Structure formats: structure tokens, C-alpha cells
């Protein structure tokens, strides 16, 4: 690529030099010919004036002999005529055979007292001559020089001028070759880099090629490459996100369909049984109605959880942020869930937050998150177990950690990273048996992240689990800019 550009530039320079040389040749030839003719005319005029002094009153053969002698000395043909145009002497022709010259233009000027010059072909010699005539006391004298001599002198001058000009162009050609080499290198590098960009190699970079216009062009192409790389990475990320969202959507539809199928089938089955006559069976009708009500409540809870999760993920959930005492939030949740704790014969311990500790949050959202964690602990902790509800300082400065610990079955380490996903269950059969929707932990995660906090889990199989989330202890502006949990990192998980 570089060599091809270099050859094109050199060819262009050569064309320019050839055109310039031709122009110089044309102009110099014209100027040299004009200048030489003017010089020759002046010389002939000077020689003619000398002839006027040299040629005396000779006549006849003596005049013709004298004319030939002077012509040989001056190197020009000399013709002398009288006032009537009759040739008196000629250095190269027999005057007896020569016609009257009075009508010749140069003699017309000379006979009238002026110097005359003319260029034409000689009828005697049949070659082109330069004629210069001037007045003479016998009539007029004319000197003639063949134009071939003029052309010879012009050609010599032309050759010298062309050689000098060519030698003068040589340094210019060398400079042009160096410049062409430099430009071809830069253009080749730019073209190669543009080709890489066209092929999608956006991470490639063009090295520095100077600070001139081509260097600026290269710098702009580099900037373009950086922007294209960022755009491509962003598009890739967005594409991956779209694929992820599509997978989540498909999983969501499948999970929702699966979650709805069981209670709907149960409601439909028991309703048909009642319609078929069991409604009049006092031994079963009330139990069937209780089962229908339980499944209807399950559908209601599922719809409510889906609505809450959807609003939180989309950032459309309206929160009323204010400062609350952390201990009050723990007490309210414990009071709400105490009947379930007592029903299962569990022991609930509330560890109050540091005295006077406040959190900046939406009360309803935090109450729902704490209740979800506490309800989850109640479900998976066997009778007689221990559940601890509390709050302490988080590792992240400016945040308070709320936690729920239990002495339940625990969760295997490989299951921990997926616990906060929608509809994910470690033991699917038991979870459905216990009546869970599979959305409780996902709601906790999104509610916590909508407050600027995060969630975490620590668990060891057979020893229990600790679920926690963090909340800010002051107004950090999250109330004006609610966050969607989908943009946060994965929950922190800890397993032995």
C-alpha cells in the first residue's frame, strides 16, 4: 500500500516537473529567439553604418570587389542599390541578373531615410534570411544573415537552459521524493488502520504519525476507534442484557404458569367435586371449602408479591422516606409475626439496635422485608427451634444491618448464589407444601436495593442460616432517585 502511494506521488511530481520544464522550454525558446534576433539586427545596423563609411566612391568592378571583401570580413551578405533600386553590388550574386530591389520592404524604408528589417526567403539562394537595410550615400545598403544561424544559436541556448533547469529541478525532485515517502507512509498507516476499523477491530490503535494535518486525521481516527469500541462494548452489553432479560422473561412466564397451575387445578378440582354432590356431604364439604380458600389466598399472595416485585424492579414503587428508630422497626415486625412463631412453638429473640439508632427508609417496605425474612425462617425452622431478629452496624459506613438468624436446616453452599432469584427454591416440593410463593427473598433484595442497600446470606447445612439486608442511617438522596435492583451486583453469600 505504501509503495503504491509513493509511486503515485512520485509520478505526479514527475508530471508537474515535466510540464514545468516544457513551459520553461517554450518560454525560453521564444524569448531567446526574439532576443537573439534583436541583437543580430543591432549588430547588422552597426555594420551597415560602418559600410557607409568604408565604401567610398568606387564603382563597377572595384565596388563589387570591395563589397565582397567587406562581406567576408563581416560574415553577412551585402547588397548595394542606387536610389532607383538598381543593384550596384552584391557579395554573393551577379548584379546583372538581379532584379530591381526598390519594392523590397527593407529598401523602401532605407530609401526613405529609415532603417528597415525584414525576414523572408531569398529568391536567389532559396533560404530564409534576415534583411537589414539603411540609407547610403549611393542609395541604400543591405546586410543579410541566414536565419539558420539564428536557429542554431537559439538551439544552443535552449539546450543549455534545459540542462540548467533539469539540474535545478534535481534537488526539488529529491525533496519531493522525501516528502512523498513521508506522506505515503502516513497515508498507508491511516488506510491500514481504517481497514482494521472497517473489519471490526475497534481495539486497534494508530501510532503517532506527527502533528500535521495527516497526524490530526490519524488522531481523529483513533478517537473514532475508541468511541466505536465503547459503542460496540455497550451494544454487546445491551445485547447480553436483552438476552438475559429474555431468559428471565421466559423463566418468569414458565414459573408463574407453574405456580398458578397447582392452586387453580386444586380450586377447579374441589369445586367440581362439590358441584357433583359433595356440597351436601357434611363430612367433606367444609374441608373442601377450606382447601379452596387456602388456594385462593395463595393466588392472592402470589399476585400481590408479583405486583410488589414488578413495581420495585421498574422503579415505579412509590416510597415515603423518613427517619425511624431501628428498634421500633424490629419490634413492629416481631409483634406482627409472633402468632406464627407461637403456633409453631419457636423461640423468637429480638436483639435491639444500638440506642437511638435511626434509619432513613420507607416504613412499609422495611416492614415487608423483615416480615418476609422472618416468615421464611419460621417456615424452615423445626418446632422448638430458635429465631433471632436484630440490627447492628453494617460493614459499609453509613448503613445499618438488619438480620434474621434461625436454627433451621440450612442451605448448601452451591445453592446460596441463587436464593434471591424469583421462584427459586432449594426444596421445591417442601416449599410448595409450606405455601411459599418463591418471591419473598427476591422482594427483600429489590426493596433493600431501592433504598441504596444490599442483601446477604450466610448458611451452613444442619446449623441454620442468617439472612440480612442493609439500610442507610441518613438521607443520602436515594429518595429522589430510587434505584432498580436489577442494576446492582449479586447478593453477598457466605458458606462454610
PDB file of N, CA, C and O in Angstrom, residues 230-261:
ATOM      1  N   UNK A 230     -16.135   1.614  22.443  1.00  0.00           N
ATOM      2  CA  UNK A 230     -17.060   1.784  23.568  1.00  0.00           C
ATOM      3  C   UNK A 230     -18.492   1.478  23.142  1.00  0.00           C
ATOM      4  O   UNK A 230     -19.236   0.808  23.880  1.00  0.00           O
ATOM      5  N   UNK A 231     -18.873   1.990  21.968  1.00  0.00           N
ATOM      6  CA  UNK A 231     -20.233   1.728  21.487  1.00  0.00           C
ATOM      7  C   UNK A 231     -20.454   0.236  21.260  1.00  0.00           C
ATOM      8  O   UNK A 231     -21.517  -0.305  21.594  1.00  0.00           O
ATOM      9  N   UNK A 232     -19.426  -0.434  20.682  1.00  0.00           N
ATOM     10  CA  UNK A 232     -19.557  -1.859  20.416  1.00  0.00           C
ATOM     11  C   UNK A 232     -19.681  -2.637  21.728  1.00  0.00           C
ATOM     12  O   UNK A 232     -20.508  -3.552  21.844  1.00  0.00           O
ATOM     13  N   UNK A 233     -18.841  -2.255  22.718  1.00  0.00           N
ATOM     14  CA  UNK A 233     -18.930  -2.914  24.012  1.00  0.00           C
ATOM     15  C   UNK A 233     -20.289  -2.663  24.658  1.00  0.00           C
ATOM     16  O   UNK A 233     -20.872  -3.565  25.271  1.00  0.00           O
ATOM     17  N   UNK A 234     -20.768  -1.424  24.514  1.00  0.00           N
ATOM     18  CA  UNK A 234     -22.079  -1.111  25.073  1.00  0.00           C
ATOM     19  C   UNK A 234     -23.174  -1.913  24.387  1.00  0.00           C
ATOM     20  O   UNK A 234     -24.086  -2.435  25.042  1.00  0.00           O
ATOM     21  N   UNK A 235     -23.077  -2.014  23.048  1.00  0.00           N
ATOM     22  CA  UNK A 235     -24.068  -2.800  22.310  1.00  0.00           C
ATOM     23  C   UNK A 235     -23.996  -4.276  22.706  1.00  0.00           C
ATOM     24  O   UNK A 235     -25.036  -4.944  22.842  1.00  0.00           O
ATOM     25  N   UNK A 236     -22.757  -4.778  22.879  1.00  0.00           N
ATOM     26  CA  UNK A 236     -22.621  -6.162  23.319  1.00  0.00           C
ATOM     27  C   UNK A 236     -23.248  -6.353  24.695  1.00  0.00           C
ATOM     28  O   UNK A 236     -23.949  -7.346  24.939  1.00  0.00           O
ATOM     29  N   UNK A 237     -22.959  -5.383  25.591  1.00  0.00           N
ATOM     30  CA  UNK A 237     -23.524  -5.475  26.932  1.00  0.00           C
ATOM     31  C   UNK A 237     -25.050  -5.417  26.892  1.00  0.00           C
ATOM     32  O   UNK A 237     -25.732  -6.200  27.569  1.00  0.00           O
ATOM     33  N   UNK A 238     -25.563  -4.481  26.063  1.00  0.00           N
ATOM     34  CA  UNK A 238     -27.016  -4.376  25.949  1.00  0.00           C
ATOM     35  C   UNK A 238     -27.619  -5.634  25.340  1.00  0.00           C
ATOM     36  O   UNK A 238     -28.703  -6.077  25.742  1.00  0.00           O
ATOM     37  N   UNK A 239     -26.884  -6.207  24.364  1.00  0.00           N
ATOM     38  CA  UNK A 239     -27.366  -7.449  23.749  1.00  0.00           C
ATOM     39  C   UNK A 239     -27.406  -8.576  24.784  1.00  0.00           C
ATOM     40  O   UNK A 239     -28.379  -9.348  24.839  1.00  0.00           O
ATOM     41  N   UNK A 240     -26.336  -8.652  25.583  1.00  0.00           N
ATOM     42  CA  UNK A 240     -26.319  -9.669  26.634  1.00  0.00           C
ATOM     43  C   UNK A 240     -27.433  -9.444  27.648  1.00  0.00           C
ATOM     44  O   UNK A 240     -28.057 -10.406  28.116  1.00  0.00           O
ATOM     45  N   UNK A 241     -27.649  -8.144  27.971  1.00  0.00           N
ATOM     46  CA  UNK A 241     -28.723  -7.834  28.909  1.00  0.00           C
ATOM     47  C   UNK A 241     -30.086  -8.216  28.335  1.00  0.00           C
ATOM     48  O   UNK A 241     -30.955  -8.733  29.044  1.00  0.00           O
ATOM     49  N   UNK A 242     -30.252  -7.938  27.029  1.00  0.00           N
ATOM     50  CA  UNK A 242     -31.516  -8.308  26.390  1.00  0.00           C
ATOM     51  C   UNK A 242     -31.715  -9.819  26.397  1.00  0.00           C
ATOM     52  O   UNK A 242     -32.829 -10.308  26.651  1.00  0.00           O
ATOM     53  N   UNK A 243     -30.617 -10.536  26.092  1.00  0.00           N
ATOM     54  CA  UNK A 243     -30.721 -11.994  26.133  1.00  0.00           C
ATOM     55  C   UNK A 243     -31.038 -12.468  27.548  1.00  0.00           C
ATOM     56  O   UNK A 243     -31.851 -13.391  27.741  1.00  0.00           O
ATOM     57  N   UNK A 244     -30.376 -11.830  28.530  1.00  0.00           N
ATOM     58  CA  UNK A 244     -30.636 -12.200  29.923  1.00  0.00           C
ATOM     59  C   UNK A 244     -32.076 -11.896  30.302  1.00  0.00           C
ATOM     60  O   UNK A 244     -32.756 -12.727  30.929  1.00  0.00           O
ATOM     61  N   UNK A 245     -32.537 -10.695  29.896  1.00  0.00           N
ATOM     62  CA  UNK A 245     -33.918 -10.330  30.203  1.00  0.00           C
ATOM     63  C   UNK A 245     -34.914 -11.260  29.512  1.00  0.00           C
ATOM     64  O   UNK A 245     -35.969 -11.595  30.067  1.00  0.00           O
ATOM     65  N   UNK A 246     -34.555 -11.664  28.289  1.00  0.00           N
ATOM     66  CA  UNK A 246     -35.440 -12.588  27.571  1.00  0.00           C
ATOM     67  C   UNK A 246     -35.504 -13.932  28.279  1.00  0.00           C
ATOM     68  O   UNK A 246     -36.578 -14.542  28.404  1.00  0.00           O
ATOM     69  N   UNK A 247     -34.322 -14.403  28.745  1.00  0.00           N
ATOM     70  CA  UNK A 247     -34.323 -15.660  29.503  1.00  0.00           C
ATOM     71  C   UNK A 247     -35.125 -15.520  30.794  1.00  0.00           C
ATOM     72  O   UNK A 247     -35.888 -16.426  31.168  1.00  0.00           O
ATOM     73  N   UNK A 248     -34.949 -14.358  31.462  1.00  0.00           N
ATOM     74  CA  UNK A 248     -35.695 -14.126  32.702  1.00  0.00           C
ATOM     75  C   UNK A 248     -37.191 -14.081  32.421  1.00  0.00           C
ATOM     76  O   UNK A 248     -38.007 -14.633  33.176  1.00  0.00           O
ATOM     77  N   UNK A 249     -37.537 -13.418  31.299  1.00  0.00           N
ATOM     78  CA  UNK A 249     -38.964 -13.327  30.953  1.00  0.00           C
ATOM     79  C   UNK A 249     -39.550 -14.709  30.699  1.00  0.00           C
ATOM     80  O   UNK A 249     -40.644 -15.047  31.187  1.00  0.00           O
ATOM     81  N   UNK A 250     -38.802 -15.519  29.931  1.00  0.00           N
ATOM     82  CA  UNK A 250     -39.300 -16.872  29.642  1.00  0.00           C
ATOM     83  C   UNK A 250     -39.405 -17.696  30.927  1.00  0.00           C
ATOM     84  O   UNK A 250     -40.401 -18.392  31.150  1.00  0.00           O
ATOM     85  N   UNK A 251     -38.341 -17.592  31.769  1.00  0.00           N
ATOM     86  CA  UNK A 251     -38.388 -18.324  33.039  1.00  0.00           C
ATOM     87  C   UNK A 251     -39.547 -17.832  33.911  1.00  0.00           C
ATOM     88  O   UNK A 251     -40.209 -18.624  34.594  1.00  0.00           O
ATOM     89  N   UNK A 252     -39.752 -16.507  33.865  1.00  0.00           N
ATOM     90  CA  UNK A 252     -40.813 -15.922  34.674  1.00  0.00           C
ATOM     91  C   UNK A 252     -42.181 -16.456  34.235  1.00  0.00           C
ATOM     92  O   UNK A 252     -43.018 -16.836  35.063  1.00  0.00           O
ATOM     93  N   UNK A 253     -42.394 -16.451  32.913  1.00  0.00           N
ATOM     94  CA  UNK A 253     -43.673 -16.954  32.392  1.00  0.00           C
ATOM     95  C   UNK A 253     -43.867 -18.413  32.772  1.00  0.00           C
ATOM     96  O   UNK A 253     -44.957 -18.845  33.208  1.00  0.00           O
ATOM     97  N   UNK A 254     -42.787 -19.203  32.632  1.00  0.00           N
ATOM     98  CA  UNK A 254     -42.885 -20.629  32.968  1.00  0.00           C
ATOM     99  C   UNK A 254     -43.173 -20.808  34.457  1.00  0.00           C
ATOM    100  O   UNK A 254     -44.039 -21.600  34.858  1.00  0.00           O
ATOM    101  N   UNK A 255     -42.432 -20.054  35.279  1.00  0.00           N
ATOM    102  CA  UNK A 255     -42.602 -20.192  36.728  1.00  0.00           C
ATOM    103  C   UNK A 255     -43.985 -19.739  37.185  1.00  0.00           C
ATOM    104  O   UNK A 255     -44.626 -20.384  38.030  1.00  0.00           O
ATOM    105  N   UNK A 256     -44.435 -18.585  36.628  1.00  0.00           N
ATOM    106  CA  UNK A 256     -45.761 -18.098  37.009  1.00  0.00           C
ATOM    107  C   UNK A 256     -46.826 -19.094  36.585  1.00  0.00           C
ATOM    108  O   UNK A 256     -47.770 -19.398  37.349  1.00  0.00           O
ATOM    109  N   UNK A 257     -46.673 -19.614  35.367  1.00  0.00           N
ATOM    110  CA  UNK A 257     -47.647 -20.609  34.889  1.00  0.00           C
ATOM    111  C   UNK A 257     -47.653 -21.830  35.789  1.00  0.00           C
ATOM    112  O   UNK A 257     -48.715 -22.382  36.130  1.00  0.00           O
ATOM    113  N   UNK A 258     -46.449 -22.238  36.198  1.00  0.00           N
ATOM    114  CA  UNK A 258     -46.356 -23.411  37.065  1.00  0.00           C
ATOM    115  C   UNK A 258     -46.954 -23.124  38.441  1.00  0.00           C
ATOM    116  O   UNK A 258     -47.644 -23.977  39.020  1.00  0.00           O
ATOM    117  N   UNK A 259     -46.661 -21.925  38.964  1.00  0.00           N
ATOM    118  CA  UNK A 259     -47.175 -21.573  40.289  1.00  0.00           C
ATOM    119  C   UNK A 259     -48.699 -21.433  40.275  1.00  0.00           C
ATOM    120  O   UNK A 259     -49.367 -21.744  41.258  1.00  0.00           O
ATOM    121  N   UNK A 260     -49.226 -20.945  39.160  1.00  0.00           N
ATOM    122  CA  UNK A 260     -50.678 -20.774  39.080  1.00  0.00           C
ATOM    123  C   UNK A 260     -51.405 -22.092  38.838  1.00  0.00           C
ATOM    124  O   UNK A 260     -52.558 -22.259  39.262  1.00  0.00           O
ATOM    125  N   UNK A 261     -50.706 -23.016  38.147  1.00  0.00           N
ATOM    126  CA  UNK A 261     -51.384 -24.244  37.755  1.00  0.00           C
ATOM    127  C   UNK A 261     -51.843 -25.061  38.967  1.00  0.00           C
ATOM    128  O   UNK A 261     -52.978 -25.562  39.010  1.00  0.00           O
TER     129      UNK A 261
END
